[in-house]
N, CA, C and O atoms as a printed pandas DataFrame, in Angstrom:
     atom_number atom_name residue_name chain_id  residue_number  x_coord  y_coord  z_coord
0              1         N          ALA        A               1   13.630    3.254  -13.216
1              2        CA          ALA        A               1   12.364    3.910  -12.351
2              3         C          ALA        A               1   12.484    2.460  -11.310
3              4         O          ALA        A               1   11.476    2.624  -10.622
4              5         N          LEU        A               2   12.993    1.429  -10.913
5              6        CA          LEU        A               2   13.092    0.868   -9.680
6              7         C          LEU        A               2   13.604    1.272   -8.625
7              8         O          LEU        A               2   13.086    1.013   -7.539
8              9         N          GLU        A               3   14.535    1.868   -8.722
9             10        CA          GLU        A               3   15.616    2.376   -7.821
10            11         C          GLU        A               3   14.821    3.535   -7.151
11            12         O          GLU        A               3   14.751    3.789   -5.948
12            13         N          SER        A               4   14.087    4.349   -8.467
13            14        CA          SER        A               4   12.981    5.654   -7.794
14            15         C          SER        A               4   11.798    5.401   -6.849
15            16         O          SER        A               4   11.450    6.218   -5.997
16            17         N          ARG        A               5   11.146    4.102   -7.073
17            18        CA          ARG        A               5   10.460    3.406   -6.033
18            19         C          ARG        A               5   10.997    2.999   -4.711
19            20         O          ARG        A               5   10.516    3.345   -3.632
20            21         N          GLU        A               6   12.026    2.242   -4.879
21            22        CA          GLU        A               6   12.516    1.991   -3.919
22            23         C          GLU        A               6   13.106    3.358   -3.098
23            24         O          GLU        A               6   12.748    3.373   -1.920
24            25         N          ALA        A               7   13.647    4.098   -3.367
25            26        CA          ALA        A               7   13.858    5.615   -2.550
26            27         C          ALA        A               7   12.422    5.768   -2.282
27            28         O          ALA        A               7   12.202    5.566   -1.087
28            29         N          LEU        A               8   11.565    5.996   -2.823
29            30        CA          LEU        A               8   10.230    6.502   -2.128
30            31         C          LEU        A               8    9.536    5.899   -1.445
31            32         O          LEU        A               8    8.597    6.517   -0.943
32            33         N          LEU        A               9    9.715    4.278   -1.096
33            34        CA          LEU        A               9    9.675    3.484   -0.214
34            35         C          LEU        A               9   10.019    3.435    0.972
35            36         O          LEU        A               9    9.380    3.072    1.960
36            37         N          ARG        A              10   11.577    3.999    0.816
37            38        CA          ARG        A              10   12.330    3.911    2.224
38            39         C          ARG        A              10   11.962    5.156    2.747
39            40         O          ARG        A              10   11.897    5.420    3.947
40            41         N          GLU        A              11   11.592    6.332    1.308
41            42        CA          GLU        A              11   11.251    7.362    2.102
42            43         C          GLU        A              11    9.802    7.555    3.429
43            44         O          GLU        A              11    9.576    7.989    4.559
44            45         N          VAL        A              12    9.153    6.862    2.247
45            46        CA          VAL        A              12    7.450    6.877    3.123
46            47         C          VAL        A              12    7.690    5.684    4.947
47            48         O          VAL        A              12    7.199    5.707    6.076
48            49         N          LEU        A              13    8.619    4.915    4.273
49            50        CA          LEU        A              13    8.846    4.184    5.933
50            51         C          LEU        A              13    9.594    4.753    6.941
51            52         O          LEU        A              13    9.596    4.566    8.158
52            53         N          GLN        A              14   10.440    5.723    5.978
53            54        CA          GLN        A              14   11.171    5.761    7.292
54            55         C          GLN        A              14   10.534    7.503    8.103
55            56         O          GLN        A              14   11.092    8.203    8.947
56            57         N          LYS        A              15    9.501    7.653    7.548
57            58        CA          LYS        A              15    8.481    8.777    7.720
58            59         C          LYS        A              15    7.507    7.995    9.034
59            60         O          LYS        A              15    7.133    8.572   10.054
60            61         N          GLU        A              16    7.361    7.206    8.837
61            62        CA          GLU        A              16    5.864    6.231    9.459
62            63         C          GLU        A              16    6.677    5.054   10.334
63            64         O          GLU        A              16    6.259    4.830   11.470
64            65         N          PHE        A              17    7.692    4.386    9.892
65            66        CA          PHE        A              17    8.046    4.234   11.294
66            67         C          PHE        A              17    9.878    4.128   12.149
67            68         O          PHE        A              17   10.433    3.445   13.010
68            69         N          GLY        A              18   10.249    5.393   11.132
69            70        CA          GLY        A              18   11.579    5.775   11.810
70            71         C          GLY        A              18   12.673    5.617   11.060
71            72         O          GLY        A              18   12.675    6.206    9.979
72            73         N          GLY        A              19   13.986    4.709   11.473
73            74        CA          GLY        A              19   14.811    4.888   10.634
74            75         C          GLY        A              19   15.264    3.240   10.417
75            76         O          GLY        A              19   15.000    2.288   11.151
76            77         N          MET        A              20   15.798    3.258    9.537
77            78        CA          MET        A              20   16.185    1.668    8.587
78            79         C          MET        A              20   17.147    1.747    8.388
79            80         O          MET        A              20   17.680    2.707    7.832
80            81         N          ASP        A              21   17.663    0.789    8.769
81            82        CA          ASP        A              21   19.593    0.933    8.484
82            83         C          ASP        A              21   19.768   -0.457    7.328
83            84         O          ASP        A              21   19.246   -1.556    7.519
84            85         N          ALA        A              22   20.334   -0.216    6.530
85            86        CA          ALA        A              22   21.095   -1.346    5.815
86            87         C          ALA        A              22   20.634   -2.496    5.555
87            88         O          ALA        A              22   20.177   -3.095    4.582
88            89         N          ALA        A              23   20.962   -2.782    7.208
89            90        CA          ALA        A              23   20.426   -4.471    7.371
90            91         C          ALA        A              23   19.032   -4.614    7.093
91            92         O          ALA        A              23   18.427   -5.192    6.189
92            93         N          THR        A              24   18.546   -3.726    8.421
93            94        CA          THR        A              24   16.858   -4.105    8.010
94            95         C          THR        A              24   16.317   -4.211    6.197
95            96         O          THR        A              24   15.580   -5.093    5.757
96            97         N          TRP        A              25   16.875   -3.152    5.448
97            98        CA          TRP        A              25   16.330   -2.466    4.212
98            99         C          TRP        A              25   16.973   -3.972    3.505
99           100         O          TRP        A              25   16.355   -4.328    2.501
100          101         N          SER        A              26   17.992   -4.762    3.878
101          102        CA          SER        A              26   18.378   -6.174    2.942
102          103         C          SER        A              26   17.682   -7.134    3.294
103          104         O          SER        A              26   17.667   -8.119    2.555
104          105         N          ALA        A              27   17.015   -7.138    4.343
105          106        CA          ALA        A              27   16.035   -7.946    5.135
106          107         C          ALA        A              27   14.719   -7.973    4.508
107          108         O          ALA        A              27   14.063   -9.004    4.360
108          109         N          VAL        A              28   14.356   -6.810    4.146
109          110        CA          VAL        A              28   13.184   -6.197    3.787
110          111         C          VAL        A              28   12.967   -6.024    2.167
111          112         O          VAL        A              28   11.937   -6.516    1.706
112          113         N          ALA        A              29   13.549   -5.595    1.594
113          114        CA          ALA        A              29   13.814   -5.445    0.178
114          115         C          ALA        A              29   13.352   -6.788   -0.515
115          116         O          ALA        A              29   12.380   -6.676   -1.261
116          117         N          PRO        A              30   13.778   -7.740   -0.408
117          118        CA          PRO        A              30   13.308   -9.241   -1.118
118          119         C          PRO        A              30   11.971   -9.761   -0.715
119          120         O          PRO        A              30   11.479  -10.695   -1.347
120          121         N          ARG        A              31   11.367   -9.236    0.263
121          122        CA          ARG        A              31   10.210   -9.438    0.371
122          123         C          ARG        A              31    9.037   -8.950   -0.320
123          124         O          ARG        A              31    7.949   -9.525   -0.339
124          125         N          ILE        A              32    9.539   -7.017   -1.323
125          126        CA          ILE        A              32    8.638   -6.489   -1.635
126          127         C          ILE        A              32    7.705   -7.305   -2.928
127          128         O          ILE        A              32    8.181   -7.958   -3.856
128          129         N          ARG        A              33    6.886   -7.150   -2.770
129          130        CA          ARG        A              33    5.911   -7.516   -4.580
130          131         C          ARG        A              33    4.834   -6.047   -4.773
131          132         O          ARG        A              33    3.825   -5.562   -4.261
132          133         N          TRP        A              34    5.748   -5.784   -5.783
133          134        CA          TRP        A              34    4.989   -4.447   -6.196
134          135         C          TRP        A              34    3.883   -4.583   -7.009
135          136         O          TRP        A              34    3.851   -5.468   -7.864
136          137         N          LEU        A              35    2.841   -3.696   -6.820
137          138        CA          LEU        A              35    1.472   -3.588   -7.244
138          139         C          LEU        A              35    1.154   -2.721   -7.724
139          140         O          LEU        A              35    0.939   -1.795   -6.942
140          141         N          GLN        A              36    0.962   -2.474   -8.925
141          142        CA          GLN        A              36   -0.079   -1.317  -10.163
142          143         C          GLN        A              36   -0.912   -1.524   -9.960
143          144         O          GLN        A              36   -1.227   -2.573  -10.522
144          145         N          LEU        A              37   -2.065   -0.913   -9.090
145          146        CA          LEU        A              37   -3.354   -1.043   -9.646
146          147         C          LEU        A              37   -4.410    0.094  -10.481
147          148         O          LEU        A              37   -4.576    1.176   -9.917
148          149         N          ALA        A              38   -5.156   -0.159  -11.881
149          150        CA          ALA        A              38   -5.829    1.014  -12.515
150          151         C          ALA        A              38   -6.888    1.529  -11.766
151          152         O          ALA        A              38   -7.048    1.051  -10.642
152          153         N          ALA        A              39   -7.484    2.219  -12.072
153          154        CA          ALA        A              39   -8.715    2.921  -11.191
154          155         C          ALA        A              39   -9.917    1.885  -11.135
155          156         O          ALA        A              39  -10.174    1.232  -12.146
156          157         N          GLY        A              40  -10.653    1.723   -9.981
157          158        CA          GLY        A              40  -11.481    1.008  -10.175
158          159         C          GLY        A              40  -11.495   -0.896   -9.704
159          160         O          GLY        A              40  -12.339   -1.787   -9.605
160          161         N          ASP        A              41   -9.777   -0.718   -9.501
161          162        CA          ASP        A              41   -9.685   -1.986   -9.433
162          163         C          ASP        A              41   -9.784   -2.181   -7.927
163          164         O          ASP        A              41   -9.857   -1.137   -7.279
164          165         N          THR        A              42   -9.802   -3.487   -7.157
165          166        CA          THR        A              42   -9.755   -4.182   -5.838
166          167         C          THR        A              42   -8.957   -4.509   -5.426
167          168         O          THR        A              42   -8.594   -5.553   -5.967
168          169         N          LEU        A              43   -8.276   -4.171   -4.572
169          170        CA          LEU        A              43   -7.531   -4.550   -3.796
170          171         C          LEU        A              43   -7.393   -5.660   -2.766
171          172         O          LEU        A              43   -6.535   -6.543   -2.761
172          173         N          CYS        A              44   -8.363   -5.475   -1.908
173          174        CA          CYS        A              44   -8.986   -6.161   -1.034
174          175         C          CYS        A              44  -10.391   -6.284   -0.626
175          176         O          CYS        A              44  -11.145   -5.667   -1.380
176          177         N          ARG        A              45  -10.943   -6.871    0.301
177          178        CA          ARG        A              45  -12.719   -6.912    0.045
178          179         C          ARG        A              45  -12.875   -7.116    1.300
179          180         O          ARG        A              45  -11.934   -7.746    1.782
180          181         N          GLU        A              46  -13.696   -6.834    2.036
181          182        CA          GLU        A              46  -13.893   -6.603    3.784
182          183         C          GLU        A              46  -14.295   -8.464    4.232
183          184         O          GLU        A              46  -15.057   -9.287    3.724
184          185         N          GLY        A              47  -13.282   -8.516    5.482
185          186        CA          GLY        A              47  -13.293   -9.636    5.663
186          187         C          GLY        A              47  -12.626  -10.919    5.053
187          188         O          GLY        A              47  -12.876  -12.099    5.299
188          189         N          GLU        A              48  -11.865  -10.465    4.337
189          190        CA          GLU        A              48  -10.817  -11.196    3.605
190          191         C          GLU        A              48   -9.665  -11.624    4.965
191          192         O          GLU        A              48   -9.633  -10.873    5.941
192          193         N          PRO        A              49   -9.022  -12.508    4.931
193          194        CA          PRO        A              49   -7.832  -11.967    5.628
194          195         C          PRO        A              49   -6.528  -11.853    5.359
195          196         O          PRO        A              49   -5.797  -12.264    4.458
196          197         N          ALA        A              50   -6.332  -10.963    6.697
197          198        CA          ALA        A              50   -4.975   -9.178    5.983
198          199         C          ALA        A              50   -3.627  -10.497    6.700
199          200         O          ALA        A              50   -3.452  -10.923    7.841
200          201         N          ASP        A              51   -3.205  -10.665    5.914
201          202        CA          ASP        A              51   -1.603  -11.181    5.813
202          203         C          ASP        A              51   -0.733  -10.282    5.212
203          204         O          ASP        A              51    0.384  -10.789    5.309
204          205         N          THR        A              52   -0.653   -9.156    4.613
205          206        CA          THR        A              52   -0.317   -8.433    3.950
206          207         C          THR        A              52   -0.220   -6.824    4.319
207          208         O          THR        A              52   -1.254   -6.199    4.553
208          209         N          MET        A              53    1.022   -6.213    4.358
209          210        CA          MET        A              53    1.058   -4.438    4.577
210          211         C          MET        A              53    0.989   -4.073    2.974
211          212         O          MET        A              53    1.552   -4.689    2.068
212          213         N          TYR        A              54    0.298   -3.114    2.881
213          214        CA          TYR        A              54    0.333   -2.232    1.257
214          215         C          TYR        A              54    0.965   -0.781    2.126
215          216         O          TYR        A              54    0.872   -0.682    3.349
216          217         N          VAL        A              55    1.584    0.246    1.274
217          218        CA          VAL        A              55    1.875    1.268    0.870
218          219         C          VAL        A              55    1.506    1.955   -0.142
219          220         O          VAL        A              55    1.498    1.384   -1.233
220          221         N          VAL        A              56    1.211    2.980   -0.080
221          222        CA          VAL        A              56    0.571    4.101   -1.057
222          223         C          VAL        A              56    2.077    4.617   -1.716
223          224         O          VAL        A              56    2.928    4.590   -0.826
224          225         N          LEU        A              57    2.504    4.972   -2.727
225          226        CA          LEU        A              57    3.452    5.456   -3.255
226          227         C          LEU        A              57    2.990    6.381   -4.028
227          228         O          LEU        A              57    3.545    7.475   -4.129
228          229         N          SER        A              58    1.654    5.974   -4.825
229          230        CA          SER        A              58    1.181    7.227   -5.953
230          231         C          SER        A              58   -0.274    6.701   -5.817
231          232         O          SER        A              58   -0.659    5.568   -5.531
232          233         N          GLY        A              59   -1.106    8.031   -6.149
233          234        CA          GLY        A              59   -2.533    7.811   -6.465
234          235         C          GLY        A              59   -2.544    7.491   -4.901
235          236         O          GLY        A              59   -1.725    7.543   -3.983
236          237         N          ARG        A              60   -4.514    6.965   -5.130
237          238        CA          ARG        A              60   -5.386    7.265   -3.611
238          239         C          ARG        A              60   -5.699    5.605   -3.312
239          240         O          ARG        A              60   -4.842    4.971   -3.928
240          241         N          LEU        A              61   -6.014    5.289   -3.063
241          242        CA          LEU        A              61   -7.153    4.120   -2.923
242          243         C          LEU        A              61   -7.910    4.687   -1.794
243          244         O          LEU        A              61   -7.595    5.367   -0.817
244          245         N          ARG        A              62   -9.404    4.013   -2.401
245          246        CA          ARG        A              62  -10.478    4.101   -1.836
246          247         C          ARG        A              62  -11.327    2.939   -1.049
247          248         O          ARG        A              62  -11.843    1.964   -1.594
248          249         N          ALA        A              63  -11.364    3.265    0.413
249          250        CA          ALA        A              63  -12.429    2.246    1.174
250          251         C          ALA        A              63  -13.457    2.231    0.955
251          252         O          ALA        A              63  -13.757    3.419    0.843
252          253         N          SER        A              64  -14.715    1.372    0.721
253          254        CA          SER        A              64  -16.082    1.283    0.636
254          255         C          SER        A              64  -16.416    0.066    1.543
255          256         O          SER        A              64  -15.564   -0.545    2.189
256          257         N          ARG        A              65  -17.763   -0.227    1.525
257          258        CA          ARG        A              65  -18.380   -0.886    1.568
258          259         C          ARG        A              65  -19.987   -1.128    1.537
259          260         O          ARG        A              65  -20.685   -0.120    1.651
260          261         N          LEU        A              66  -20.501   -2.142    1.420
261          262        CA          LEU        A              66  -22.181   -2.186    0.904
262          263         C          LEU        A              66  -22.927   -2.297    2.612
263          264         O          LEU        A              66  -22.938   -3.026    3.604
264          265         N          ILE        A              67  -23.703   -0.533    1.884
265          266        CA          ILE        A              67  -24.860   -0.491    3.048
266          267         C          ILE        A              67  -25.858   -0.189    2.161
267          268         O          ILE        A              67  -25.950    0.548    1.179
268          269         N          ASP        A              68  -26.827   -1.190    2.946
269          270        CA          ASP        A              68  -28.703   -1.284    2.158
270          271         C          ASP        A              68  -28.328   -1.463    0.740
271          272         O          ASP        A              68  -28.860   -0.648   -0.014
272          273         N          ASP        A              69  -27.395   -2.490    0.088
273          274        CA          ASP        A              69  -27.250   -2.686   -0.872
274          275         C          ASP        A              69  -26.657   -1.602   -1.832
275          276         O          ASP        A              69  -26.772   -1.542   -3.056
276          277         N          ALA        A              70  -26.157   -0.965   -1.189
277          278        CA          ALA        A              70  -25.359    0.253   -2.318
278          279         C          ALA        A              70  -23.700    0.960   -1.712
279          280         O          ALA        A              70  -23.478    1.521   -0.639
280          281         N          GLU        A              71  -22.922    0.722   -2.641
281          282        CA          GLU        A              71  -21.809    1.083   -2.270
282          283         C          GLU        A              71  -21.169    2.568   -1.674
283          284         O          GLU        A              71  -21.107    3.716   -2.114
284          285         N          GLN        A              72  -20.831    2.030   -0.704
285          286        CA          GLN        A              72  -20.924    3.634    0.380
286          287         C          GLN        A              72  -19.320    3.756    0.756
287          288         O          GLN        A              72  -18.756    2.963    1.511
288          289         N          VAL        A              73  -18.668    4.885    0.106
289          290        CA          VAL        A              73  -17.242    5.575    0.762
290          291         C          VAL        A              73  -16.714    5.825    1.959
291          292         O          VAL        A              73  -16.824    6.949    2.449
292          293         N          VAL        A              74  -16.007    4.729    2.660
293          294        CA          VAL        A              74  -16.003    5.390    3.970
294          295         C          VAL        A              74  -14.427    5.751    4.676
295          296         O          VAL        A              74  -13.933    5.821    5.801
296          297         N          GLY        A              75  -14.003    5.927    3.242
297          298        CA          GLY        A              75  -12.572    6.383    3.895
298          299         C          GLY        A              75  -11.750    6.651    2.317
299          300         O          GLY        A              75  -12.273    6.374    1.238
300          301         N          GLU        A              76  -10.343    7.257    2.486
301          302        CA          GLU        A              76   -9.147    7.021    1.454
302          303         C          GLU        A              76   -8.232    7.749    1.939
303          304         O          GLU        A              76   -8.017    8.723    2.660
304          305         N          ILE        A              77   -7.465    6.469    0.916
305          306        CA          ILE        A              77   -5.458    6.560    1.708
306          307         C          ILE        A              77   -5.119    7.000    0.544
307          308         O          ILE        A              77   -5.508    6.609   -0.557
308          309         N          SER        A              78   -4.096    8.147    0.906
309          310        CA          SER        A              78   -3.307    8.112    0.211
310          311         C          SER        A              78   -1.837    8.058   -0.233
311          312         O          SER        A              78   -1.700    6.842   -0.369
312          313         N          ARG        A              79   -0.249    8.792   -0.650
313          314        CA          ARG        A              79    0.635    8.793   -0.099
314          315         C          ARG        A              79    0.864    7.995    1.360
315          316         O          ARG        A              79   -0.122    8.031    2.095
316          317         N          GLY        A              80    1.823    7.412    1.780
317          318        CA          GLY        A              80    2.270    6.907    3.499
318          319         C          GLY        A              80    1.687    6.044    3.706
319          320         O          GLY        A              80    1.781    5.483    4.798
């Protein structure tokens, strides 16, 4: 399962950033932290410091914000 996730991640990174040789992958791979979120989980909140890049391999992330005390969806992110 890990090998298939790594292959999928390499495919997404190849598409988004271009070629990634073995040396670059070897430098990146140890820094990967795999996350699995359940529906409704919060990944991050508006205003928090941004120090991480997230790549969606399957499913969707919904971006929302509070507008007039109500949560409003402002975008959605899917694989890639």
